[in-house]
PDB file of C-alpha atoms in Angstrom:
ATOM      1  CA  MET A 516      -5.777  16.707  -7.984  1.00 64.00           C
ATOM      2  CA  LEU A 517      -7.056  14.847 -11.015  1.00 64.00           C
ATOM      3  CA  SER A 518      -6.693  11.118 -11.495  1.00 68.00           C
ATOM      4  CA  THR A 519      -6.656   9.789 -15.045  1.00 69.00           C
ATOM      5  CA  ALA A 520      -6.881   6.179 -16.120  1.00 70.00           C
ATOM      6  CA  LEU A 521      -4.347   4.861 -18.604  1.00 71.00           C
ATOM      7  CA  PRO A 522      -6.092   3.026 -21.459  1.00 61.00           C
ATOM      8  CA  GLY A 523      -4.837   0.120 -23.471  1.00 58.00           C
ATOM      9  CA  LEU A 524      -2.924  -1.816 -20.819  1.00 61.00           C
ATOM     10  CA  ARG A 525      -3.520  -5.407 -19.848  1.00 52.00           C
ATOM     11  CA  TYR A 526      -1.783  -7.239 -17.045  1.00 48.00           C
ATOM     12  CA  ARG A 527      -2.985 -10.690 -16.075  1.00 49.00           C
ATOM     13  CA  GLU A 528      -2.751 -11.771 -12.477  1.00 48.00           C
ATOM     14  CA  SER A 529      -1.164 -15.140 -11.873  1.00 47.00           C
ATOM     15  CA  ASN A 530      -0.708 -17.562  -9.060  1.00 47.00           C
ATOM     16  CA  LYS A 531       2.973 -16.682  -9.074  1.00 47.00           C
ATOM     17  CA  ASN A 532       2.252 -13.724  -6.811  1.00 49.00           C
ATOM     18  CA  ILE A 533       0.948 -15.949  -4.037  1.00 50.00           C
ATOM     19  CA  TRP A 534       3.653 -16.847  -1.590  1.00 50.00           C
ATOM     20  CA  ILE A 535       3.125 -19.579   0.948  1.00 49.00           C
ATOM     21  CA  MET A 536       4.754 -19.132   4.311  1.00 47.00           C
ATOM     22  CA  ARG A 537       4.845 -21.977   6.784  1.00 48.00           C
ATOM     23  CA  GLU A 538       5.447 -21.530  10.476  1.00 48.00           C
ATOM     24  CA  GLU A 539       6.016 -24.631  12.571  1.00 47.00           C
ATOM     25  CA  THR A 540       4.275 -24.813  15.944  1.00 46.00           C
ATOM     26  CA  ASP A 541       4.530 -27.427  18.663  1.00 41.00           C
ATOM     27  CA  GLU A 542       1.318 -29.072  17.508  1.00 41.00           C
ATOM     28  CA  ALA A 543       1.151 -28.613  13.727  1.00 37.00           C
ATOM     29  CA  ALA A 544       2.295 -26.607  10.777  1.00 43.00           C
ATOM     30  CA  ASN A 545       0.081 -23.599  10.104  1.00 65.00           C
ATOM     31  CA  GLN A 546      -0.058 -22.483   6.505  1.00 84.00           C
ATOM     32  CA  GLN A 547      -0.029 -18.739   5.992  1.00 86.00           C
ATOM     33  CA  VAL A 548      -0.656 -17.041   2.672  1.00 92.00           C
ATOM     34  CA  ILE A 549       0.301 -13.534   1.567  1.00 94.00           C
ATOM     35  CA  SER A 550      -0.974 -12.400  -1.828  1.00 95.00           C
ATOM     36  CA  VAL A 551      -0.002  -9.047  -3.307  1.00 96.00           C
ATOM     37  CA  TRP A 552      -0.927  -7.346  -6.578  1.00 96.00           C
ATOM     38  CA  VAL A 553       0.362  -4.156  -8.171  1.00 97.00           C
ATOM     39  CA  ARG A 554      -2.106  -2.907 -10.777  1.00 96.00           C
ATOM     40  CA  ASP A 555      -4.310  -0.061 -12.034  1.00 95.00           C
ATOM     41  CA  PRO A 556      -1.755   2.657 -12.907  1.00 96.00           C
ATOM     42  CA  ARG A 557      -3.270   6.136 -12.979  1.00 95.00           C
ATOM     43  CA  ILE A 558      -1.956   9.552 -13.907  1.00 92.00           C
ATOM     44  CA  GLN A 559      -2.313  11.974 -11.001  1.00 92.00           C
ATOM     45  CA  LYS A 560      -2.178  15.653 -11.935  1.00 88.00           C
ATOM     46  CA  ASN A 561      -1.483  18.308  -9.322  1.00 81.00           C
ATOM     47  CA  ASP A 562      -1.587  20.999 -11.976  1.00 81.00           C
ATOM     48  CA  PHE A 563      -0.933  21.458 -15.693  1.00 78.00           C
ATOM     49  CA  TRP A 564       2.843  21.044 -15.358  1.00 83.00           C
ATOM     50  CA  HIS A 565       3.181  18.422 -12.649  1.00 86.00           C
ATOM     51  CA  ALA A 566       1.939  14.855 -12.987  1.00 90.00           C
ATOM     52  CA  TYR A 567       2.987  11.387 -11.893  1.00 92.00           C
ATOM     53  CA  ILE A 568       1.752   7.792 -12.052  1.00 93.00           C
ATOM     54  CA  ASP A 569       0.674   5.851  -9.007  1.00 96.00           C
ATOM     55  CA  TYR A 570      -0.339   2.201  -8.695  1.00 97.00           C
ATOM     56  CA  GLU A 571      -2.876   0.290  -6.677  1.00 97.00           C
ATOM     57  CA  ILE A 572      -1.444  -2.231  -4.223  1.00 97.00           C
ATOM     58  CA  CYS A 573      -3.866  -4.917  -3.107  1.00 96.00           C
ATOM     59  CA  LEU A 574      -2.905  -7.261  -0.286  1.00 96.00           C
ATOM     60  CA  HIS A 575      -4.834 -10.327   0.855  1.00 95.00           C
ATOM     61  CA  THR A 576      -3.455 -12.505   3.650  1.00 94.00           C
ATOM     62  CA  ASN A 577      -4.196 -14.722   6.615  1.00 93.00           C
ATOM     63  CA  SER A 578      -0.733 -14.144   8.087  1.00 92.00           C
ATOM     64  CA  VAL A 579      -0.450 -13.175  11.745  1.00 90.00           C
ATOM     65  CA  SER A 580       2.236 -10.711  10.666  1.00 91.00           C
ATOM     66  CA  PHE A 581      -0.440  -8.327   9.359  1.00 94.00           C
ATOM     67  CA  THR A 582      -2.947  -6.358  11.412  1.00 88.00           C
ATOM     68  CA  LYS A 583      -5.361  -6.141   8.500  1.00 92.00           C
ATOM     69  CA  LYS A 584      -6.086  -9.117   6.284  1.00 94.00           C
ATOM     70  CA  ILE A 585      -7.293  -7.235   3.187  1.00 94.00           C
ATOM     71  CA  SER A 586      -6.135  -3.792   2.105  1.00 94.00           C
ATOM     72  CA  ILE A 587      -5.867  -1.508  -0.910  1.00 95.00           C
ATOM     73  CA  VAL A 588      -3.627   1.554  -1.134  1.00 97.00           C
ATOM     74  CA  ARG A 589      -2.065   3.622  -3.919  1.00 97.00           C
ATOM     75  CA  ARG A 590       1.680   4.294  -4.151  1.00 98.00           C
ATOM     76  CA  ARG A 591       3.978   5.979  -6.638  1.00 96.00           C
ATOM     77  CA  TYR A 592       7.445   4.886  -7.751  1.00 96.00           C
ATOM     78  CA  SER A 593       9.287   7.351  -5.480  1.00 96.00           C
ATOM     79  CA  GLU A 594       7.520   5.830  -2.465  1.00 98.00           C
ATOM     80  CA  PHE A 595       8.804   2.388  -3.458  1.00 98.00           C
ATOM     81  CA  VAL A 596      12.295   3.899  -3.536  1.00 98.00           C
ATOM     82  CA  TRP A 597      11.736   5.326  -0.047  1.00 98.00           C
ATOM     83  CA  LEU A 598      10.539   1.936   1.231  1.00 98.00           C
ATOM     84  CA  ARG A 599      13.582   0.090  -0.043  1.00 97.00           C
ATOM     85  CA  GLN A 600      15.913   2.679   1.488  1.00 96.00           C
ATOM     86  CA  LYS A 601      14.176   2.394   4.874  1.00 96.00           C
ATOM     87  CA  LEU A 602      14.176  -1.409   4.818  1.00 96.00           C
ATOM     88  CA  GLN A 603      17.859  -1.433   3.941  1.00 94.00           C
ATOM     89  CA  ALA A 604      18.715   1.035   6.705  1.00 92.00           C
ATOM     90  CA  ASN A 605      16.593  -0.737   9.318  1.00 91.00           C
ATOM     91  CA  SER A 606      18.118  -4.115   8.491  1.00 88.00           C
ATOM     92  CA  GLN A 607      21.559  -2.577   9.126  1.00 81.00           C
ATOM     93  CA  LEU A 608      22.792  -3.890   5.777  1.00 70.00           C
ATOM     94  CA  MET A 609      22.457  -7.479   7.024  1.00 79.00           C
ATOM     95  CA  LEU A 610      20.008  -8.429   4.272  1.00 84.00           C
ATOM     96  CA  GLN A 611      20.249  -8.314   0.504  1.00 87.00           C
ATOM     97  CA  LEU A 612      17.062  -6.581  -0.522  1.00 92.00           C
ATOM     98  CA  PRO A 613      15.366  -7.258  -3.863  1.00 94.00           C
ATOM     99  CA  GLU A 614      15.918  -4.656  -6.553  1.00 96.00           C
ATOM    100  CA  LEU A 615      13.400  -2.167  -7.868  1.00 97.00           C
ATOM    101  CA  PRO A 616      12.894  -1.641 -11.587  1.00 95.00           C
ATOM    102  CA  PRO A 617      15.529   0.933 -12.575  1.00 92.00           C
ATOM    103  CA  LYS A 618      14.637   4.574 -12.904  1.00 90.00           C
ATOM    104  CA  ASN A 619      14.349   5.502 -16.567  1.00 86.00           C
ATOM    105  CA  LEU A 620      15.198   9.076 -17.547  1.00 85.00           C
ATOM    106  CA  PHE A 621      13.155   8.566 -20.705  1.00 87.00           C
ATOM    107  CA  PHE A 622      10.131   7.085 -18.926  1.00 88.00           C
ATOM    108  CA  SER A 623       6.935   8.271 -20.587  1.00 88.00           C
ATOM    109  CA  MET A 624       3.463   8.289 -19.070  1.00 89.00           C
ATOM    110  CA  ASN A 625       2.164   7.725 -22.589  1.00 86.00           C
ATOM    111  CA  ASN A 626       4.188   4.548 -23.155  1.00 90.00           C
ATOM    112  CA  ALA A 627       2.044   1.544 -22.212  1.00 92.00           C
ATOM    113  CA  GLN A 628       4.940  -0.917 -22.465  1.00 93.00           C
ATOM    114  CA  GLN A 629       7.147   1.080 -20.098  1.00 92.00           C
ATOM    115  CA  ILE A 630       4.328   1.410 -17.587  1.00 94.00           C
ATOM    116  CA  THR A 631       3.541  -2.308 -17.714  1.00 94.00           C
ATOM    117  CA  GLU A 632       7.204  -3.281 -17.296  1.00 95.00           C
ATOM    118  CA  ARG A 633       7.601  -0.961 -14.314  1.00 95.00           C
ATOM    119  CA  MET A 634       4.412  -2.300 -12.758  1.00 96.00           C
ATOM    120  CA  LYS A 635       5.624  -5.882 -13.098  1.00 96.00           C
ATOM    121  CA  GLY A 636       8.978  -4.908 -11.586  1.00 97.00           C
ATOM    122  CA  LEU A 637       7.289  -3.259  -8.605  1.00 98.00           C
ATOM    123  CA  GLN A 638       5.181  -6.359  -8.018  1.00 97.00           C
ATOM    124  CA  THR A 639       8.242  -8.613  -8.177  1.00 97.00           C
ATOM    125  CA  PHE A 640       9.936  -6.366  -5.608  1.00 98.00           C
ATOM    126  CA  LEU A 641       7.017  -6.697  -3.199  1.00 98.00           C
ATOM    127  CA  GLU A 642       6.657 -10.441  -3.778  1.00 97.00           C
ATOM    128  CA  GLN A 643      10.292 -10.996  -2.868  1.00 96.00           C
ATOM    129  CA  THR A 644      10.160  -8.577   0.068  1.00 96.00           C
ATOM    130  CA  ILE A 645       7.234 -10.275   1.806  1.00 95.00           C
ATOM    131  CA  GLN A 646       9.084 -13.606   1.680  1.00 92.00           C
ATOM    132  CA  SER A 647      11.591 -12.303   4.238  1.00 92.00           C
ATOM    133  CA  PRO A 648      10.485 -12.769   7.892  1.00 91.00           C
ATOM    134  CA  PRO A 649      12.858 -10.024   9.144  1.00 91.00           C
ATOM    135  CA  LEU A 650      11.381  -7.526   6.684  1.00 93.00           C
ATOM    136  CA  LEU A 651       7.834  -8.510   7.666  1.00 92.00           C
ATOM    137  CA  SER A 652       8.559  -7.196  11.157  1.00 92.00           C
ATOM    138  CA  ASP A 653       9.421  -3.721   9.840  1.00 96.00           C
ATOM    139  CA  SER A 654       6.752  -1.105  10.596  1.00 96.00           C
ATOM    140  CA  CYS A 655       7.641   0.848   7.454  1.00 97.00           C
ATOM    141  CA  LEU A 656       6.622  -2.087   5.268  1.00 97.00           C
ATOM    142  CA  HIS A 657       3.246  -2.394   6.989  1.00 97.00           C
ATOM    143  CA  LEU A 658       2.547   1.333   6.753  1.00 97.00           C
ATOM    144  CA  PHE A 659       3.549   1.311   3.090  1.00 98.00           C
ATOM    145  CA  LEU A 660       1.301  -1.639   2.235  1.00 97.00           C
ATOM    146  CA  GLN A 661      -1.661  -0.860   4.466  1.00 97.00           C
ATOM    147  CA  SER A 662      -1.911   2.891   5.028  1.00 96.00           C
ATOM    148  CA  GLN A 663      -2.124   5.900   2.752  1.00 93.00           C
ATOM    149  CA  LEU A 664       0.238   8.036   4.846  1.00 96.00           C
ATOM    150  CA  SER A 665       2.914  10.083   3.106  1.00 96.00           C
ATOM    151  CA  THR A 666       6.553   9.016   3.432  1.00 97.00           C
ATOM    152  CA  SER A 667       7.231  11.664   6.092  1.00 97.00           C
ATOM    153  CA  LYS A 668       4.185  10.547   8.106  1.00 97.00           C
ATOM    154  CA  MET A 669       5.133   6.876   7.754  1.00 97.00           C
ATOM    155  CA  GLU A 670       8.640   7.595   8.973  1.00 96.00           C
ATOM    156  CA  ALA A 671       7.346   9.569  11.954  1.00 97.00           C
ATOM    157  CA  CYS A 672       4.749   6.939  12.827  1.00 97.00           C
ATOM    158  CA  ALA A 673       7.260   4.087  12.628  1.00 96.00           C
ATOM    159  CA  VAL A 674       9.412   5.707  15.328  1.00 95.00           C
ATOM    160  CA  GLY A 675       6.505   6.783  17.528  1.00 95.00           C
ATOM    161  CA  ARG A 676       6.450  10.491  16.729  1.00 96.00           C
ATOM    162  CA  THR A 677       2.729  10.617  15.871  1.00 95.00           C
ATOM    163  CA  HIS A 678      -0.343  10.621  18.109  1.00 95.00           C
ATOM    164  CA  TYR A 679      -1.536   7.450  16.372  1.00 94.00           C
ATOM    165  CA  SER A 680       0.155   4.068  16.374  1.00 95.00           C
ATOM    166  CA  VAL A 681       1.093   1.910  13.398  1.00 95.00           C
ATOM    167  CA  ALA A 682      -1.867  -0.370  14.129  1.00 94.00           C
ATOM    168  CA  GLN A 683      -4.268   2.596  14.250  1.00 94.00           C
ATOM    169  CA  ALA A 684      -2.976   3.968  10.953  1.00 94.00           C
ATOM    170  CA  VAL A 685      -3.419   0.565   9.329  1.00 94.00           C
ATOM    171  CA  GLN A 686      -6.889  -0.060  10.737  1.00 91.00           C
ATOM    172  CA  ARG A 687      -8.245   3.280   9.565  1.00 86.00           C
ATOM    173  CA  CYS A 688      -6.974   2.890   6.007  1.00 78.00           C
ATOM    174  CA  GLY A 689      -9.363   1.459   3.472  1.00 62.00           C
ATOM    175  CA  LEU A 690     -12.715   2.405   4.933  1.00 52.00           C
ATOM    176  CA  ARG A 691     -12.817   4.443   1.772  1.00 48.00           C
ATOM    177  CA  ARG A 692     -10.805   3.612  -1.300  1.00 45.00           C
ATOM    178  CA  PHE A 693      -8.851   6.873  -1.150  1.00 38.00           C
ATOM    179  CA  HIS A 694      -8.240   7.599   2.508  1.00 42.00           C
ATOM    180  CA  SER A 695      -6.906  10.938   3.725  1.00 45.00           C
ATOM    181  CA  GLU A 696      -4.713  11.797   6.693  1.00 48.00           C
ATOM    182  CA  GLU A 697      -7.340  14.352   7.770  1.00 52.00           C
ATOM    183  CA  ASP A 698      -9.898  11.562   8.112  1.00 49.00           C
ATOM    184  CA  LEU A 699      -7.421   9.548  10.160  1.00 48.00           C
ATOM    185  CA  LYS A 700      -6.997  12.448  12.589  1.00 51.00           C
ATOM    186  CA  LYS A 701     -10.758  12.966  12.704  1.00 53.00           C
ATOM    187  CA  ASP A 702     -11.457   9.371  13.595  1.00 47.00           C
ATOM    188  CA  LEU A 703      -8.723   9.153  16.205  1.00 49.00           C
ATOM    189  CA  SER A 704     -10.012  12.305  17.885  1.00 53.00           C
ATOM    190  CA  MET A 705     -13.444  10.732  18.231  1.00 45.00           C
ATOM    191  CA  SER A 706     -12.398   7.207  19.114  1.00 40.00           C
ATOM    192  CA  CYS A 707      -9.341   6.344  21.231  1.00 43.00           C
ATOM    193  CA  ASP A 708      -8.387   3.086  22.863  1.00 44.00           C
ATOM    194  CA  SER A 709     -10.111   2.793  26.217  1.00 37.00           C
ATOM    195  CA  ASP A 710      -6.925   1.665  27.905  1.00 40.00           C
ATOM    196  CA  SER A 711      -4.799   4.496  26.567  1.00 42.00           C
ATOM    197  CA  ASP A 712      -3.857   7.591  28.521  1.00 42.00           C
ATOM    198  CA  SER A 713      -6.103  10.570  27.806  1.00 38.00           C
ATOM    199  CA  SER A 714      -3.088  12.644  26.816  1.00 38.00           C
ATOM    200  CA  GLU A 715      -2.606  10.333  23.857  1.00 39.00           C
ATOM    201  CA  CYS A 716      -6.025  11.217  22.448  1.00 41.00           C
ATOM    202  CA  PRO A 717      -5.756  14.745  21.034  1.00 38.00           C
ATOM    203  CA  LYS A 718      -8.871  16.862  21.230  1.00 36.00           C
ATOM    204  CA  LEU A 719      -9.134  17.850  17.635  1.00 33.00           C
ATOM    205  CA  ARG A 720     -11.895  20.133  16.433  1.00 32.00           C
ATOM    206  CA  VAL A 721     -13.541  18.170  13.692  1.00 32.00           C
ATOM    207  CA  LYS A 722     -15.201  19.681  10.656  1.00 34.00           C
ATOM    208  CA  ASP A 723     -17.441  17.759   8.343  1.00 34.00           C
ATOM    209  CA  LEU A 724     -15.360  16.452   5.468  1.00 30.00           C
ATOM    210  CA  ALA A 725     -17.120  16.187   2.151  1.00 32.00           C
ATOM    211  CA  MET A 726     -16.373  13.151   0.057  1.00 32.00           C
ATOM    212  CA  LYS A 727     -14.360  14.208  -2.943  1.00 34.00           C
ATOM    213  CA  LYS A 728     -15.540  12.356  -5.972  1.00 34.00           C
ATOM    214  CA  ALA A 729     -12.543  10.963  -7.823  1.00 36.00           C
ATOM    215  CA  ALA A 730     -12.172  12.534 -11.236  1.00 34.00           C
ATOM    216  CA  SER A 731     -11.176   9.259 -12.719  1.00 37.00           C
ATOM    217  CA  THR A 732     -12.543   6.406 -14.722  1.00 34.00           C
ATOM    218  CA  ALA A 733     -11.817   2.734 -14.192  1.00 36.00           C
ATOM    219  CA  LEU A 734      -8.609   1.770 -15.989  1.00 39.00           C
ATOM    220  CA  LEU A 735      -7.002  -1.303 -17.194  1.00 39.00           C
ATOM    221  CA  GLY A 736      -9.535  -3.877 -16.291  1.00 40.00           C
ATOM    222  CA  LEU A 737      -6.406  -5.310 -14.712  1.00 35.00           C
ATOM    223  CA  MET A 738      -8.585  -7.722 -12.892  1.00 35.00           C
ATOM    224  CA  GLY A 739     -10.438  -7.349 -16.159  1.00 38.00           C
ATOM    225  CA  THR A 740     -12.954  -9.502 -17.859  1.00 35.00           C
ATOM    226  CA  SER A 741     -10.920 -12.608 -17.150  1.00 34.00           C
ATOM    227  CA  GLN A 742     -11.892 -14.921 -14.325  1.00 34.00           C
ATOM    228  CA  GLU A 743      -8.633 -14.142 -12.564  1.00 37.00           C
ATOM    229  CA  GLY A 744      -9.840 -10.590 -12.333  1.00 36.00           C
ATOM    230  CA  THR A 745     -12.590 -11.508  -9.931  1.00 32.00           C
ATOM    231  CA  LEU A 746     -10.227 -12.125  -7.033  1.00 34.00           C
ATOM    232  CA  SER A 747     -11.648 -10.568  -3.912  1.00 35.00           C
ATOM    233  CA  CYS A 748      -9.773  -7.414  -2.967  1.00 37.00           C
ATOM    234  CA  SER A 749     -12.554  -5.073  -1.997  1.00 37.00           C
ATOM    235  CA  CYS A 750     -10.685  -3.900   1.089  1.00 38.00           C
ATOM    236  CA  ASP A 751     -13.862  -2.527   2.668  1.00 40.00           C
ATOM    237  CA  SER A 752     -13.917   0.212   0.015  1.00 37.00           C
ATOM    238  CA  THR A 753     -17.106   1.748  -1.229  1.00 35.00           C
TER     239      THR A 753
END
């Protein structure tokens, strides 16, 4: 699958995407910060006829709600739709979820303005979502933001139908910028929690996995040449 950068777009980060959450304790008020960015749209091509755009999601936090404090994943629009549907279903319609940017039948991967508007809408959706304490407890949100699992794998993991836990899926994501499910299985087969039952650690036969060099060039300079663009979101990637 080829990944192609989209030239000519600029999207400045701002302090508006930093949400401060305060949790009162018996002794003092602890300030917790969750910062999220949606940026770097890229065209992903499975073949000549099928292509889509995905976006980089960078999260930086000191919140106890998150297993990992810095992460980078890539998600496409349809996965945002899946996330909202799962959050709505899991909240049993008790919460009014933020809206996603509407699906546009005339959306063009060659239209920089449409891509930028959608990207801003996706970021607004995430900014509003992470302000809700009930939603922050949803496993689907954490897997979406901090793993590179597919929607079917996220759904299975969230309900305990995988041999790895939500925390394991999150911890393994980001050791490389583009993490694969095969690598997750490989690592879990070689390293299981010492206090877990041996039956929970599948004995997978592991083959050496060659690093696939991304056929892409750096896009957007979304963190760009501006000083705002130097925000630290390395997410342990190489």
